[in-house]
Amino acid sequence: MVVYKIDNNTIETKGYEQRVGGWTMKNVQMEVKGNNLIITVDLTQDHGPSKSGKTIAVASTLGNVNVPGEEFSHIKVGLNVYKYE
């Protein structure tokens, strides 16, 4: 596991799980380079069926999370990536 700090936000990365504050995202990595938010998702991963069972989860922020870093922490991201069976 890699643990590092970006402007008072601790980010722990284990594979493609990223923990920002109290949230653990599934298969989502976010980083800020300059004024750009870079989101990385491994499109080959499968995190099981949705609650309705109509789709398969590929990645999710599991709700809205702050953009990493102090400068843009007032901006939120909510991401769900899914596929049909």
PDB file of C-alpha atoms in Angstrom:
ATOM      1  CA  MET A   1       0.000   0.000   0.000  1.00  0.00           C
ATOM      2  CA  VAL A   2       1.226   3.483  -0.826  1.00  0.00           C
ATOM      3  CA  VAL A   3       0.198   6.345   1.445  1.00  0.00           C
ATOM      4  CA  TYR A   4       0.904   9.930   0.513  1.00  0.00           C
ATOM      5  CA  LYS A   5      -0.366  13.417   1.343  1.00  0.00           C
ATOM      6  CA  ILE A   6      -1.605  16.019  -1.090  1.00  0.00           C
ATOM      7  CA  ASP A   7      -2.395  19.364   0.537  1.00  0.00           C
ATOM      8  CA  ASN A   8      -3.699  17.884   3.824  1.00  0.00           C
ATOM      9  CA  ASN A   9      -5.717  15.097   2.129  1.00  0.00           C
ATOM     10  CA  THR A  10      -4.364  11.627   2.816  1.00  0.00           C
ATOM     11  CA  ILE A  11      -4.730   9.259  -0.110  1.00  0.00           C
ATOM     12  CA  GLU A  12      -4.065   5.541   0.302  1.00  0.00           C
ATOM     13  CA  THR A  13      -3.743   3.490  -2.864  1.00  0.00           C
ATOM     14  CA  LYS A  14      -3.987  -0.297  -2.961  1.00  0.00           C
ATOM     15  CA  GLY A  15      -4.282  -1.614  -6.493  1.00  0.00           C
ATOM     16  CA  TYR A  16      -7.142   0.356  -7.979  1.00  0.00           C
ATOM     17  CA  GLU A  17      -8.855   1.216  -4.699  1.00  0.00           C
ATOM     18  CA  GLN A  18      -8.268   4.735  -3.499  1.00  0.00           C
ATOM     19  CA  ARG A  19      -9.244   6.103  -0.103  1.00  0.00           C
ATOM     20  CA  VAL A  20      -9.895   9.840   0.143  1.00  0.00           C
ATOM     21  CA  GLY A  21     -10.950  11.006   3.593  1.00  0.00           C
ATOM     22  CA  GLY A  22     -13.487   8.407   4.765  1.00  0.00           C
ATOM     23  CA  TRP A  23     -14.485   7.062   1.351  1.00  0.00           C
ATOM     24  CA  THR A  24     -13.044   3.987  -0.337  1.00  0.00           C
ATOM     25  CA  MET A  25     -13.681   4.074  -4.061  1.00  0.00           C
ATOM     26  CA  LYS A  26     -13.915   0.928  -6.166  1.00  0.00           C
ATOM     27  CA  ASN A  27     -11.539   0.805  -9.130  1.00  0.00           C
ATOM     28  CA  VAL A  28     -11.219   4.607  -9.358  1.00  0.00           C
ATOM     29  CA  GLN A  29      -8.054   6.641  -9.020  1.00  0.00           C
ATOM     30  CA  MET A  30      -8.080  10.437  -9.153  1.00  0.00           C
ATOM     31  CA  GLU A  31      -5.224  12.889  -9.328  1.00  0.00           C
ATOM     32  CA  VAL A  32      -4.905  16.577 -10.104  1.00  0.00           C
ATOM     33  CA  LYS A  33      -2.216  17.694 -12.540  1.00  0.00           C
ATOM     34  CA  GLY A  34      -2.198  21.443 -12.911  1.00  0.00           C
ATOM     35  CA  ASN A  35      -5.838  22.394 -13.463  1.00  0.00           C
ATOM     36  CA  ASN A  36      -6.835  18.959 -14.808  1.00  0.00           C
ATOM     37  CA  LEU A  37      -8.505  16.123 -12.936  1.00  0.00           C
ATOM     38  CA  ILE A  38      -7.222  12.751 -14.154  1.00  0.00           C
ATOM     39  CA  ILE A  39      -9.558   9.810 -13.457  1.00  0.00           C
ATOM     40  CA  THR A  40      -8.286   6.276 -14.061  1.00  0.00           C
ATOM     41  CA  VAL A  41     -10.605   3.255 -14.280  1.00  0.00           C
ATOM     42  CA  ASP A  42      -9.556  -0.291 -15.216  1.00  0.00           C
ATOM     43  CA  LEU A  43     -12.341  -1.244 -17.652  1.00  0.00           C
ATOM     44  CA  THR A  44     -11.576  -4.966 -17.323  1.00  0.00           C
ATOM     45  CA  GLN A  45     -12.619  -5.153 -13.651  1.00  0.00           C
ATOM     46  CA  ASP A  46     -15.974  -6.471 -12.430  1.00  0.00           C
ATOM     47  CA  HIS A  47     -17.399  -5.522  -9.007  1.00  0.00           C
ATOM     48  CA  GLY A  48     -20.610  -7.520  -9.137  1.00  0.00           C
ATOM     49  CA  PRO A  49     -24.224  -6.802 -10.011  1.00  0.00           C
ATOM     50  CA  SER A  50     -26.034  -3.582  -9.178  1.00  0.00           C
ATOM     51  CA  LYS A  51     -28.848  -3.613  -6.610  1.00  0.00           C
ATOM     52  CA  SER A  52     -31.409  -3.975  -9.409  1.00  0.00           C
ATOM     53  CA  GLY A  53     -29.361  -6.732 -11.050  1.00  0.00           C
ATOM     54  CA  LYS A  54     -29.652  -5.080 -14.466  1.00  0.00           C
ATOM     55  CA  THR A  55     -26.011  -3.999 -14.735  1.00  0.00           C
ATOM     56  CA  ILE A  56     -22.521  -5.026 -13.573  1.00  0.00           C
ATOM     57  CA  ALA A  57     -20.469  -2.449 -11.656  1.00  0.00           C
ATOM     58  CA  VAL A  58     -17.063  -1.698 -13.172  1.00  0.00           C
ATOM     59  CA  ALA A  59     -16.087   1.269 -10.960  1.00  0.00           C
ATOM     60  CA  SER A  60     -17.635   3.710  -8.513  1.00  0.00           C
ATOM     61  CA  THR A  61     -16.745   6.570  -6.209  1.00  0.00           C
ATOM     62  CA  LEU A  62     -19.550   5.221  -3.940  1.00  0.00           C
ATOM     63  CA  GLY A  63     -21.195   8.624  -3.757  1.00  0.00           C
ATOM     64  CA  ASN A  64     -19.819  12.117  -4.145  1.00  0.00           C
ATOM     65  CA  VAL A  65     -16.211  12.717  -3.094  1.00  0.00           C
ATOM     66  CA  ASN A  66     -13.972  15.770  -3.029  1.00  0.00           C
ATOM     67  CA  VAL A  67     -11.405  16.289  -5.741  1.00  0.00           C
ATOM     68  CA  PRO A  68      -7.993  15.562  -4.155  1.00  0.00           C
ATOM     69  CA  GLY A  69      -5.900  18.526  -3.062  1.00  0.00           C
ATOM     70  CA  GLU A  70      -6.628  21.694  -1.119  1.00  0.00           C
ATOM     71  CA  GLU A  71      -7.053  24.016  -4.111  1.00  0.00           C
ATOM     72  CA  PHE A  72      -9.979  22.092  -5.647  1.00  0.00           C
ATOM     73  CA  SER A  73     -11.405  20.352  -2.556  1.00  0.00           C
ATOM     74  CA  HIS A  74     -14.649  22.372  -2.897  1.00  0.00           C
ATOM     75  CA  ILE A  75     -15.376  20.477  -6.142  1.00  0.00           C
ATOM     76  CA  LYS A  76     -17.171  17.121  -5.898  1.00  0.00           C
ATOM     77  CA  VAL A  77     -17.075  14.079  -8.195  1.00  0.00           C
ATOM     78  CA  GLY A  78     -19.649  11.292  -8.378  1.00  0.00           C
ATOM     79  CA  LEU A  79     -18.772   8.498 -10.796  1.00  0.00           C
ATOM     80  CA  ASN A  80     -20.417   5.181 -11.658  1.00  0.00           C
ATOM     81  CA  VAL A  81     -19.095   3.015 -14.491  1.00  0.00           C
ATOM     82  CA  TYR A  82     -21.170  -0.029 -15.394  1.00  0.00           C
ATOM     83  CA  LYS A  83     -21.956  -2.471 -18.165  1.00  0.00           C
ATOM     84  CA  TYR A  84     -24.942  -4.564 -19.182  1.00  0.00           C
ATOM     85  CA  GLU A  85     -24.672  -8.313 -18.867  1.00  0.00           C
TER      86      GLU A  85
END
